[in-house]
mmCIF file of C-alpha atoms and ligand atoms in Angstrom:
data_model
loop_
_atom_site.group_PDB
_atom_site.id
_atom_site.type_symbol
_atom_site.label_atom_id
_atom_site.label_comp_id
_atom_site.label_asym_id
_atom_site.label_seq_id
_atom_site.Cartn_x
_atom_site.Cartn_y
_atom_site.Cartn_z
ATOM 1 C CA MET A 177 -19.134 -5.256 0.223
ATOM 2 C CA THR A 178 -19.614 -8.204 -2.008
ATOM 3 C CA SER A 179 -18.809 -11.754 -0.986
ATOM 4 C CA SER A 180 -18.918 -13.044 -4.568
ATOM 5 C CA PRO A 181 -15.636 -14.190 -6.140
ATOM 6 C CA LEU A 182 -13.172 -11.460 -7.060
ATOM 7 C CA ALA A 183 -12.898 -10.668 -10.755
ATOM 8 C CA PRO A 184 -9.693 -12.288 -12.036
ATOM 9 C CA LEU A 185 -6.922 -10.003 -13.266
ATOM 10 C CA ALA A 186 -5.922 -10.301 -16.910
ATOM 11 C CA ASP A 187 -2.699 -12.128 -17.739
ATOM 12 C CA ASP A 188 0.303 -10.156 -19.013
ATOM 13 C CA ALA A 189 -0.348 -11.016 -22.671
ATOM 14 C CA THR A 190 -3.901 -9.673 -22.452
ATOM 15 C CA VAL A 191 -2.808 -6.463 -20.729
ATOM 16 C CA ILE A 192 -0.062 -5.938 -23.325
ATOM 17 C CA ALA A 193 -2.596 -6.432 -26.139
ATOM 18 C CA ARG A 194 -4.935 -3.883 -24.550
ATOM 19 C CA VAL A 195 -2.065 -1.395 -24.222
ATOM 20 C CA LEU A 196 -1.030 -1.824 -27.874
ATOM 21 C CA ASP A 197 -4.644 -1.352 -28.911
ATOM 22 C CA HIS A 198 -4.827 1.896 -26.898
ATOM 23 C CA ILE A 199 -1.594 3.092 -28.543
ATOM 24 C CA ASP A 200 -3.046 2.374 -31.993
ATOM 25 C CA HIS A 201 -6.311 4.149 -31.272
ATOM 26 C CA ARG A 202 -4.983 6.927 -28.992
ATOM 27 C CA THR A 203 -7.380 5.776 -26.303
ATOM 28 C CA THR A 204 -7.265 4.747 -22.645
ATOM 29 C CA ASP A 205 -9.562 2.821 -20.324
ATOM 30 C CA LEU A 206 -12.591 4.875 -19.346
ATOM 31 C CA ALA A 207 -14.863 4.779 -16.333
ATOM 32 C CA ASP A 208 -18.623 4.581 -16.846
ATOM 33 C CA ALA A 209 -19.077 7.954 -15.191
ATOM 34 C CA ALA A 210 -17.204 10.808 -13.562
ATOM 35 C CA TRP A 211 -17.030 10.980 -9.756
ATOM 36 C CA ARG A 212 -17.593 13.912 -7.456
ATOM 37 C CA GLU A 213 -15.930 13.725 -4.073
ATOM 38 C CA PRO A 214 -16.917 16.411 -1.563
ATOM 39 C CA SER A 215 -13.940 18.637 -0.704
ATOM 40 C CA GLU A 216 -15.093 18.530 2.886
ATOM 41 C CA ASN A 217 -14.188 14.830 3.002
ATOM 42 C CA TYR A 218 -10.519 15.843 2.839
ATOM 43 C CA ARG A 219 -10.814 18.560 5.483
ATOM 44 C CA SER A 220 -13.220 17.241 8.068
ATOM 45 C CA PRO A 221 -11.763 15.872 11.325
ATOM 46 C CA GLU A 222 -15.046 13.981 11.816
ATOM 47 C CA ARG A 223 -14.713 12.286 8.465
ATOM 48 C CA PHE A 224 -11.063 11.480 9.221
ATOM 49 C CA ALA A 225 -12.096 9.883 12.526
ATOM 50 C CA ALA A 226 -14.753 7.849 10.708
ATOM 51 C CA GLU A 227 -12.157 6.614 8.222
ATOM 52 C CA MET A 228 -9.797 5.618 11.034
ATOM 53 C CA ASN A 229 -12.333 4.040 13.375
ATOM 54 C CA GLY A 230 -14.714 2.630 10.787
ATOM 55 C CA VAL A 231 -12.189 1.240 8.310
ATOM 56 C CA LEU A 232 -8.450 1.452 9.068
ATOM 57 C CA ARG A 233 -8.745 0.345 12.704
ATOM 58 C CA ARG A 234 -11.257 -2.344 11.882
ATOM 59 C CA GLU A 235 -10.633 -4.006 8.558
ATOM 60 C CA PRO A 236 -7.679 -6.070 7.273
ATOM 61 C CA VAL A 237 -5.130 -3.538 5.997
ATOM 62 C CA GLY A 238 -1.847 -4.345 4.265
ATOM 63 C CA PHE A 239 0.871 -3.996 6.890
ATOM 64 C CA CYS A 240 4.121 -5.194 5.308
ATOM 65 C CA PRO A 241 5.387 -7.555 2.617
ATOM 66 C CA SER A 242 5.703 -11.207 3.632
ATOM 67 C CA ALA A 243 9.335 -10.898 2.525
ATOM 68 C CA ALA A 244 9.981 -8.499 5.429
ATOM 69 C CA LEU A 245 9.215 -11.470 7.722
ATOM 70 C CA ALA A 246 11.678 -13.728 5.933
ATOM 71 C CA GLU A 247 12.593 -16.064 8.791
ATOM 72 C CA PRO A 248 11.410 -16.977 12.296
ATOM 73 C CA GLY A 249 11.888 -13.934 14.516
ATOM 74 C CA SER A 250 11.831 -11.417 11.636
ATOM 75 C CA PHE A 251 9.567 -8.569 12.664
ATOM 76 C CA VAL A 252 8.170 -5.251 11.476
ATOM 77 C CA ALA A 253 7.013 -2.685 14.027
ATOM 78 C CA ARG A 254 5.261 0.574 13.266
ATOM 79 C CA GLU A 255 2.091 2.467 13.952
ATOM 80 C CA ALA A 256 -0.916 1.567 11.855
ATOM 81 C CA ALA A 257 -3.754 4.114 12.060
ATOM 82 C CA GLY A 258 -2.139 5.404 15.247
ATOM 83 C CA THR A 259 -1.879 1.969 16.859
ATOM 84 C CA PRO A 260 1.566 0.506 17.647
ATOM 85 C CA VAL A 261 1.708 -2.894 15.941
ATOM 86 C CA ILE A 262 4.314 -5.665 15.657
ATOM 87 C CA ALA A 263 4.112 -8.306 12.949
ATOM 88 C CA VAL A 264 6.459 -11.239 13.483
ATOM 89 C CA ARG A 265 7.119 -14.624 11.926
ATOM 90 C CA GLY A 266 6.882 -17.371 14.546
ATOM 91 C CA ARG A 267 9.089 -20.432 14.888
ATOM 92 C CA ASP A 268 6.263 -22.354 13.207
ATOM 93 C CA GLY A 269 6.493 -20.074 10.144
ATOM 94 C CA VAL A 270 3.171 -18.353 10.851
ATOM 95 C CA ALA A 271 2.969 -14.546 10.586
ATOM 96 C CA ARG A 272 1.311 -13.068 13.680
ATOM 97 C CA ALA A 273 0.537 -9.548 14.849
ATOM 98 C CA PHE A 274 0.351 -8.009 18.308
ATOM 99 C CA LEU A 275 -0.077 -4.665 19.906
ATOM 100 C CA ASN A 276 3.412 -3.334 20.591
ATOM 101 C CA VAL A 277 2.516 -2.637 24.217
ATOM 102 C CA CYS A 278 4.124 -4.174 27.302
ATOM 103 C CA SER A 279 1.595 -5.615 29.738
ATOM 104 C CA HIS A 280 3.459 -4.060 32.658
ATOM 105 C CA ARG A 281 3.644 -0.321 32.064
ATOM 106 C CA GLY A 282 2.809 -0.049 28.382
ATOM 107 C CA ALA A 283 6.180 0.711 26.813
ATOM 108 C CA GLN A 284 6.763 -0.504 23.271
ATOM 109 C CA VAL A 285 8.647 -3.798 23.372
ATOM 110 C CA ALA A 286 9.948 -3.609 19.778
ATOM 111 C CA CYS A 287 11.883 -0.405 19.270
ATOM 112 C CA ALA A 288 13.318 -0.840 15.778
ATOM 113 C CA SER A 289 11.128 -0.627 12.647
ATOM 114 C CA THR A 290 12.443 -3.967 11.379
ATOM 115 C CA GLY A 291 14.718 -6.668 12.742
ATOM 116 C CA CYS A 292 15.075 -10.237 13.839
ATOM 117 C CA ALA A 293 14.563 -11.215 17.464
ATOM 118 C CA LYS A 294 14.526 -14.387 19.535
ATOM 119 C CA ALA A 295 12.162 -12.643 21.948
ATOM 120 C CA PHE A 296 10.814 -9.164 22.607
ATOM 121 C CA VAL A 297 12.308 -7.621 25.730
ATOM 122 C CA CYS A 298 10.677 -4.470 27.071
ATOM 123 C CA PRO A 299 13.353 -1.784 27.347
ATOM 124 C CA TYR A 300 11.763 -0.375 30.521
ATOM 125 C CA HIS A 301 11.874 -3.254 33.053
ATOM 126 C CA GLY A 302 12.869 -6.208 30.913
ATOM 127 C CA TRP A 303 9.584 -8.095 30.707
ATOM 128 C CA THR A 304 10.110 -10.672 27.980
ATOM 129 C CA TYR A 305 7.689 -12.029 25.383
ATOM 130 C CA GLY A 306 8.033 -14.955 22.989
ATOM 131 C CA LEU A 307 7.521 -14.706 19.245
ATOM 132 C CA ASP A 308 4.022 -16.064 19.921
ATOM 133 C CA GLY A 309 3.333 -13.049 22.155
ATOM 134 C CA ALA A 310 3.278 -15.079 25.382
ATOM 135 C CA LEU A 311 4.788 -13.536 28.498
ATOM 136 C CA ARG A 312 7.946 -15.576 29.144
ATOM 137 C CA GLY A 313 9.800 -13.755 31.830
ATOM 138 C CA ILE A 314 9.532 -11.068 34.503
ATOM 139 C CA PRO A 315 12.707 -9.900 36.272
ATOM 140 C CA HIS A 316 12.155 -10.298 40.054
ATOM 141 C CA GLY A 317 8.831 -11.935 39.279
ATOM 142 C CA ASP A 318 8.124 -12.459 42.997
ATOM 143 C CA GLY A 319 7.095 -8.787 43.044
ATOM 144 C CA PHE A 320 3.926 -9.674 41.121
ATOM 145 C CA PRO A 321 2.310 -12.413 43.218
ATOM 146 C CA GLY A 322 -1.215 -11.992 41.799
ATOM 147 C CA LEU A 323 -0.355 -11.665 38.130
ATOM 148 C CA ASP A 324 -1.944 -14.187 35.730
ATOM 149 C CA ARG A 325 0.874 -14.671 33.240
ATOM 150 C CA SER A 326 -1.331 -16.649 30.880
ATOM 151 C CA THR A 327 -3.405 -13.551 30.145
ATOM 152 C CA SER A 328 -0.545 -11.037 30.228
ATOM 153 C CA GLY A 329 1.021 -11.610 26.842
ATOM 154 C CA LEU A 330 1.148 -9.078 24.041
ATOM 155 C CA PRO A 331 -2.455 -8.447 22.948
ATOM 156 C CA PRO A 332 -2.974 -10.356 19.664
ATOM 157 C CA LEU A 333 -4.376 -8.856 16.477
ATOM 158 C CA ASP A 334 -5.687 -10.775 13.465
ATOM 159 C CA ALA A 335 -3.005 -11.321 10.832
ATOM 160 C CA THR A 336 -3.451 -12.932 7.415
ATOM 161 C CA GLU A 337 -0.826 -13.533 4.784
ATOM 162 C CA ARG A 338 -1.999 -13.466 1.180
ATOM 163 C CA GLY A 339 -0.274 -12.953 -2.151
ATOM 164 C CA GLY A 340 2.994 -11.932 -0.502
ATOM 165 C CA VAL A 341 1.429 -9.307 1.773
ATOM 166 C CA VAL A 342 0.736 -9.508 5.509
ATOM 167 C CA PHE A 343 -2.619 -7.980 6.384
ATOM 168 C CA VAL A 344 -3.422 -6.955 9.944
ATOM 169 C CA SER A 345 -6.827 -6.061 11.290
ATOM 170 C CA GLN A 346 -7.263 -4.325 14.593
ATOM 171 C CA GLY A 347 -10.799 -5.670 14.217
ATOM 172 C CA PRO A 348 -13.216 -7.165 14.754
ATOM 173 C CA ALA A 349 -13.313 -7.079 10.961
ATOM 174 C CA PRO A 350 -16.521 -7.724 9.001
ATOM 175 C CA ALA A 351 -16.487 -11.329 7.707
ATOM 176 C CA ALA A 352 -16.924 -10.223 4.093
ATOM 177 C CA THR A 353 -13.760 -8.117 4.162
ATOM 178 C CA VAL A 354 -11.774 -11.038 5.562
ATOM 179 C CA ALA A 355 -13.215 -13.309 2.860
ATOM 180 C CA GLU A 356 -12.134 -10.820 0.226
ATOM 181 C CA ILE A 357 -8.537 -10.836 1.451
ATOM 182 C CA ASP A 358 -8.541 -14.628 1.206
ATOM 183 C CA GLN A 359 -9.291 -14.338 -2.511
ATOM 184 C CA LEU A 360 -6.562 -11.878 -3.458
ATOM 185 C CA PRO A 361 -4.361 -12.860 -6.397
ATOM 186 C CA PRO A 362 -0.561 -13.208 -6.114
ATOM 187 C CA LEU A 363 0.869 -9.709 -5.632
ATOM 188 C CA ILE A 364 4.545 -10.035 -4.694
ATOM 189 C CA PRO A 365 6.307 -13.115 -6.135
ATOM 190 C CA GLU A 366 8.414 -15.144 -3.704
ATOM 191 C CA ARG A 367 11.658 -14.383 -5.518
ATOM 192 C CA PHE A 368 11.467 -10.773 -4.304
ATOM 193 C CA ARG A 369 13.401 -10.247 -1.105
ATOM 194 C CA PHE A 370 12.980 -7.419 1.346
ATOM 195 C CA VAL A 371 15.831 -4.902 1.153
ATOM 196 C CA LYS A 372 14.865 -1.910 3.294
ATOM 197 C CA VAL A 373 12.066 0.322 4.541
ATOM 198 C CA ASP A 374 11.956 4.117 4.226
ATOM 199 C CA GLN A 375 9.592 6.568 5.879
ATOM 200 C CA LEU A 376 8.697 10.043 4.743
ATOM 201 C CA ASP A 377 6.045 12.338 6.224
ATOM 202 C CA VAL A 378 4.137 14.455 3.731
ATOM 203 C CA ALA A 379 1.798 17.317 4.581
ATOM 204 C CA ALA A 380 -1.273 16.066 2.742
ATOM 205 C CA ASN A 381 -4.400 14.090 3.493
ATOM 206 C CA TRP A 382 -3.852 10.367 2.917
ATOM 207 C CA LYS A 383 -6.511 10.122 0.205
ATOM 208 C CA ILE A 384 -4.783 12.806 -1.877
ATOM 209 C CA ALA A 385 -1.674 10.646 -1.565
ATOM 210 C CA VAL A 386 -3.548 7.516 -2.703
ATOM 211 C CA GLU A 387 -5.083 9.339 -5.666
ATOM 212 C CA GLY A 388 -1.621 10.248 -6.993
ATOM 213 C CA PHE A 389 -0.939 6.585 -7.810
ATOM 214 C CA LEU A 390 -4.226 5.795 -9.533
ATOM 215 C CA GLU A 391 -4.249 7.624 -12.860
ATOM 216 C CA GLY A 392 -1.918 8.369 -15.760
ATOM 217 C CA TYR A 393 -3.740 11.510 -16.844
ATOM 218 C CA HIS A 394 -1.093 13.623 -15.076
ATOM 219 C CA ILE A 395 2.004 12.009 -16.643
ATOM 220 C CA ARG A 396 2.724 14.716 -19.187
ATOM 221 C CA ALA A 397 1.987 17.756 -17.003
ATOM 222 C CA THR A 398 3.521 16.538 -13.734
ATOM 223 C CA HIS A 399 6.384 14.410 -15.059
ATOM 224 C CA PRO A 400 7.588 16.132 -18.257
ATOM 225 C CA ASP A 401 11.244 15.194 -17.700
ATOM 226 C CA THR A 402 10.913 11.909 -15.800
ATOM 227 C CA PHE A 403 8.089 9.524 -16.690
ATOM 228 C CA TYR A 404 6.668 11.238 -19.789
ATOM 229 C CA PRO A 405 9.744 10.708 -22.022
ATOM 230 C CA ILE A 406 9.565 6.939 -21.503
ATOM 231 C CA GLN A 407 5.867 6.333 -20.769
ATOM 232 C CA TYR A 408 2.624 7.654 -22.255
ATOM 233 C CA ASP A 409 0.336 10.456 -21.269
ATOM 234 C CA ASN A 410 -3.100 9.222 -20.277
ATOM 235 C CA LEU A 411 -2.761 5.605 -21.389
ATOM 236 C CA ASN A 412 -3.707 3.036 -18.784
ATOM 237 C CA VAL A 413 -5.386 -0.306 -18.424
ATOM 238 C CA ILE A 414 -7.538 -0.219 -15.303
ATOM 239 C CA GLU A 415 -8.860 -3.400 -13.728
ATOM 240 C CA ARG A 416 -11.074 -3.684 -10.705
ATOM 241 C CA PHE A 417 -10.926 -6.664 -8.361
ATOM 242 C CA GLY A 418 -13.246 -6.433 -5.403
ATOM 243 C CA ARG A 419 -12.577 -3.140 -3.646
ATOM 244 C CA HIS A 420 -9.110 -2.975 -5.189
ATOM 245 C CA ASP A 421 -7.747 -1.823 -8.542
ATOM 246 C CA ARG A 422 -4.791 -2.512 -10.751
ATOM 247 C CA VAL A 423 -3.639 0.369 -12.937
ATOM 248 C CA THR A 424 -1.138 -0.441 -15.707
ATOM 249 C CA PHE A 425 1.381 2.229 -16.745
ATOM 250 C CA PRO A 426 3.122 1.076 -19.961
ATOM 251 C CA TYR A 427 6.591 2.112 -21.098
ATOM 252 C CA GLN A 428 7.187 3.144 -24.705
ATOM 253 C CA ASN A 429 9.478 0.142 -25.167
ATOM 254 C CA ILE A 430 6.337 -2.014 -25.088
ATOM 255 C CA GLU A 431 6.186 -1.289 -28.829
ATOM 256 C CA ALA A 432 9.014 -3.790 -29.285
ATOM 257 C CA LEU A 433 6.588 -6.555 -28.291
ATOM 258 C CA ARG A 434 4.544 -6.083 -31.459
ATOM 259 C CA THR A 435 6.946 -8.383 -33.285
ATOM 260 C CA VAL A 436 7.036 -10.941 -30.461
ATOM 261 C CA GLU A 437 4.684 -13.929 -30.465
ATOM 262 C CA VAL A 438 1.767 -13.245 -28.127
ATOM 263 C CA THR A 439 2.631 -16.285 -26.020
ATOM 264 C CA GLU A 440 6.259 -15.102 -25.699
ATOM 265 C CA ARG A 441 5.519 -11.549 -24.542
ATOM 266 C CA SER A 442 6.813 -10.600 -21.104
ATOM 267 C CA ALA A 443 5.630 -7.564 -19.163
ATOM 268 C CA GLU A 444 8.957 -7.272 -17.320
ATOM 269 C CA GLY A 445 10.448 -3.853 -17.997
ATOM 270 C CA ARG A 446 7.605 -3.014 -20.389
ATOM 271 C CA LEU A 447 5.003 -1.792 -17.956
ATOM 272 C CA THR A 448 4.432 -0.983 -14.313
ATOM 273 C CA TYR A 449 1.543 -2.549 -12.480
ATOM 274 C CA VAL A 450 0.205 -0.395 -9.648
ATOM 275 C CA TYR A 451 -2.019 -2.412 -7.347
ATOM 276 C CA HIS A 452 -4.193 -0.366 -5.031
ATOM 277 C CA LEU A 453 -5.073 -2.550 -2.077
ATOM 278 C CA PHE A 454 -8.013 -0.886 -0.417
ATOM 279 C CA PRO A 455 -7.810 1.416 1.377
ATOM 280 C CA ASN A 456 -4.250 2.762 1.714
ATOM 281 C CA VAL A 457 -1.676 0.357 0.256
ATOM 282 C CA ILE A 458 0.086 0.479 -3.108
ATOM 283 C CA VAL A 459 2.109 -2.428 -4.515
ATOM 284 C CA ALA A 460 4.018 -1.540 -7.677
ATOM 285 C CA THR A 461 6.214 -3.469 -10.092
ATOM 286 C CA LEU A 462 9.219 -1.491 -11.319
ATOM 287 C CA PRO A 463 12.051 -2.617 -13.578
ATOM 288 C CA GLY A 464 14.002 -5.151 -11.472
ATOM 289 C CA ARG A 465 12.287 -4.345 -8.219
ATOM 290 C CA MET A 466 8.999 -3.870 -6.410
ATOM 291 C CA VAL A 467 7.749 -1.504 -3.752
ATOM 292 C CA MET A 468 4.954 -1.742 -1.241
ATOM 293 C CA VAL A 469 3.930 1.726 -0.092
ATOM 294 C CA VAL A 470 1.658 2.115 2.924
ATOM 295 C CA LEU A 471 0.078 5.578 2.997
ATOM 296 C CA GLU A 472 -0.321 5.808 6.720
ATOM 297 C CA PRO A 473 -2.665 8.580 7.861
ATOM 298 C CA LEU A 474 -1.121 10.627 10.693
ATOM 299 C CA THR A 475 -3.629 13.485 10.883
ATOM 300 C CA VAL A 476 -6.333 14.793 8.577
ATOM 301 C CA ALA A 477 -3.575 16.835 6.907
ATOM 302 C CA SER A 478 -0.495 14.594 7.038
ATOM 303 C CA THR A 479 0.508 11.160 5.801
ATOM 304 C CA ARG A 480 3.505 8.912 6.374
ATOM 305 C CA PHE A 481 4.759 7.169 3.247
ATOM 306 C CA VAL A 482 6.170 3.847 4.476
ATOM 307 C CA THR A 483 7.980 2.285 1.525
ATOM 308 C CA TYR A 484 9.164 -1.334 1.615
ATOM 309 C CA SER A 485 11.711 -2.002 -1.142
ATOM 310 C CA LEU A 486 11.966 -5.477 -2.634
ATOM 311 C CA SER A 487 14.447 -6.829 -5.155
ATOM 312 C CA ASP A 488 14.824 -10.079 -7.053
ATOM 313 C CA HIS A 489 18.592 -9.673 -7.483
ATOM 314 C CA HIS A 490 19.880 -7.710 -4.475
ATOM 315 C CA ASP A 491 22.404 -9.917 -2.668
ATOM 316 C CA GLY A 492 22.943 -7.702 0.377
ATOM 317 C CA SER A 493 26.339 -6.446 -0.781
ATOM 318 C CA PRO A 494 27.405 -2.766 -0.856
ATOM 319 C CA ALA A 495 27.629 -3.028 -4.658
ATOM 320 C CA ALA A 496 24.000 -4.186 -4.744
ATOM 321 C CA ASP A 497 23.078 -1.174 -2.600
ATOM 322 C CA ASP A 498 24.708 1.083 -5.194
ATOM 323 C CA THR A 499 22.787 -0.634 -7.984
ATOM 324 C CA LEU A 500 19.542 -0.234 -6.066
ATOM 325 C CA ARG A 501 20.241 3.457 -5.540
ATOM 326 C CA ASP A 502 20.727 3.848 -9.296
ATOM 327 C CA GLU A 503 17.517 1.940 -9.967
ATOM 328 C CA GLU A 504 15.674 4.111 -7.466
ATOM 329 C CA SER A 505 16.984 7.511 -8.520
ATOM 330 C CA PHE A 506 14.846 7.764 -11.621
ATOM 331 C CA ALA A 507 11.551 6.817 -9.995
ATOM 332 C CA ALA A 508 12.504 8.907 -6.956
ATOM 333 C CA ARG A 509 12.581 12.065 -9.045
ATOM 334 C CA GLY A 510 9.127 11.274 -10.387
ATOM 335 C CA ALA A 511 7.832 10.514 -6.892
ATOM 336 C CA ALA A 512 9.151 13.878 -5.660
ATOM 337 C CA GLN A 513 7.144 15.561 -8.429
ATOM 338 C CA ASP A 514 4.027 13.722 -7.237
ATOM 339 C CA ARG A 515 4.622 14.809 -3.641
ATOM 340 C CA ALA A 516 5.031 18.436 -4.707
ATOM 341 C CA VAL A 517 1.580 18.274 -6.309
ATOM 342 C CA ILE A 518 -0.158 16.617 -3.382
ATOM 343 C CA ARG A 519 1.373 19.129 -0.939
ATOM 344 C CA SER A 520 0.084 21.923 -3.145
ATOM 345 C CA ILE A 521 -3.446 20.449 -3.137
ATOM 346 C CA GLN A 522 -3.316 20.264 0.649
ATOM 347 C CA ARG A 523 -2.095 23.857 1.005
ATOM 348 C CA SER A 524 -5.030 25.141 -1.059
ATOM 349 C CA LEU A 525 -7.585 22.835 0.560
ATOM 350 C CA ALA A 526 -8.817 25.262 3.204
ATOM 351 C CA ALA A 527 -9.249 28.057 0.647
ATOM 352 C CA ASN A 528 -10.632 25.904 -2.173
ATOM 353 C CA PRO A 529 -14.164 27.188 -2.799
ATOM 354 C CA ARG A 530 -15.298 24.213 -4.833
ATOM 355 C CA GLU A 531 -17.735 21.923 -3.145
ATOM 356 C CA PHE A 532 -16.492 18.851 -5.045
ATOM 357 C CA PHE A 533 -13.386 17.535 -6.684
ATOM 358 C CA GLU A 534 -14.456 16.240 -10.073
ATOM 359 C CA PHE A 535 -12.653 13.074 -11.175
ATOM 360 C CA GLY A 536 -13.040 12.459 -14.906
ATOM 361 C CA LEU A 537 -13.497 9.328 -16.968
ATOM 362 C CA PHE A 538 -9.727 8.683 -16.985
ATOM 363 C CA GLU A 539 -9.697 8.656 -13.188
ATOM 364 C CA GLY A 540 -12.065 5.765 -12.624
ATOM 365 C CA ALA A 541 -9.877 3.977 -10.092
ATOM 366 C CA ILE A 542 -10.128 7.061 -7.866
ATOM 367 C CA GLY A 543 -13.904 7.167 -8.076
ATOM 368 C CA HIS A 544 -13.974 3.468 -7.226
ATOM 369 C CA PHE A 545 -11.759 4.092 -4.177
ATOM 370 C CA HIS A 546 -14.008 6.846 -2.842
ATOM 371 C CA ARG A 547 -17.174 4.856 -3.446
ATOM 372 C CA GLU A 548 -15.776 1.846 -1.592
ATOM 373 C CA LEU A 549 -14.477 4.005 1.252
ATOM 374 C CA ALA A 550 -17.850 5.653 1.747
ATOM 375 C CA ALA A 551 -19.518 2.235 1.725
ATOM 376 C CA ALA A 552 -17.033 0.828 4.225
ATOM 377 C CA ILE A 553 -17.574 3.730 6.607
ATOM 378 C CA ASP A 554 -21.315 3.219 6.392
ATOM 379 C CA GLY A 555 -20.947 -0.541 6.818
ATOM 380 C CA ARG A 556 -22.994 -0.946 3.670
ATOM 381 C CA ALA A 557 -23.010 -4.188 1.735
ATOM 382 C CA GLY A 558 -22.686 -4.473 -2.027
ATOM 383 C CA ALA A 559 -21.056 -1.108 -2.688
HETATM 384 FE FE1 FE2 B 56 2.698 10.890 -10.865
#
């Protein structure tokens, strides 16, 4: 874990120029070396526990987009690495996070996955908590004469908002990882509003799910009728920033920019940026919209895809919902193809006789992910 400044990401014009150069030379960004990841790391319950306890339950992890906490009282509640968490925007505009656990008998006080509340009222006995987590009310409070209300609020977690993403650490997080979050570049522009969240459970290890987003080497074989006709096979710009990566997937219509002045070139609709926020969050730009996908590990062999949809033109109307569905349908077919592959990898995992998965020079962002994950588990510095 390095505490030096994060490498800056290239601007759109530079990325576009690198893409056009790759098109001209039939090349793609290459890693310095291949990576071998032990197959056992996808199967082992001990390794899974180390990933949960050593990283996901300790470090700052992307929880939801800031846009999902649009106004005071807006909240997101879900389990993160098996822990029930609420993130909520306070009346002072600050995003905070708490354990979603009533101090009385432990029921979850926020029941919906998203919403807007003036207070959190436990559905069991009605204990009530403010947006700051403080215990505000106990029905028939005279039944608890010895209770110290000042220490009976919702247990707080560390929350940080950066680049349009709310990060939560169940901590205590290493100082260097917190410092790295503070340096993240803008990820989700403010004009993007939260539209909805979807959840889908997939029978595959979470790292297999992450890997599916991080290379374009599979575009032709996996997506012959969806992404391949409009993108490129094996043509990506890959940038590393700290423990994170940005992988650029260009569309063939980027060719039209050749005749546009370099300073006038816009990436909108010409390429998709896939940001991998270590360890399990993907933020992607799509034509007219963005998604933040949290690949939430459930077990060593299953993962919940929590997808937050964001739009810069959705006005909340039914017509806008129809438009969004149209916009989604294309990428949804491609995503289903990816899930079919990752399920198939999982099904063969127990029988797979190979000691390693070999990630080639086109798959450098995956090797980087595994190297950083191993370092984080070991608590090593300077991975
Ligand atoms: Fe894919």
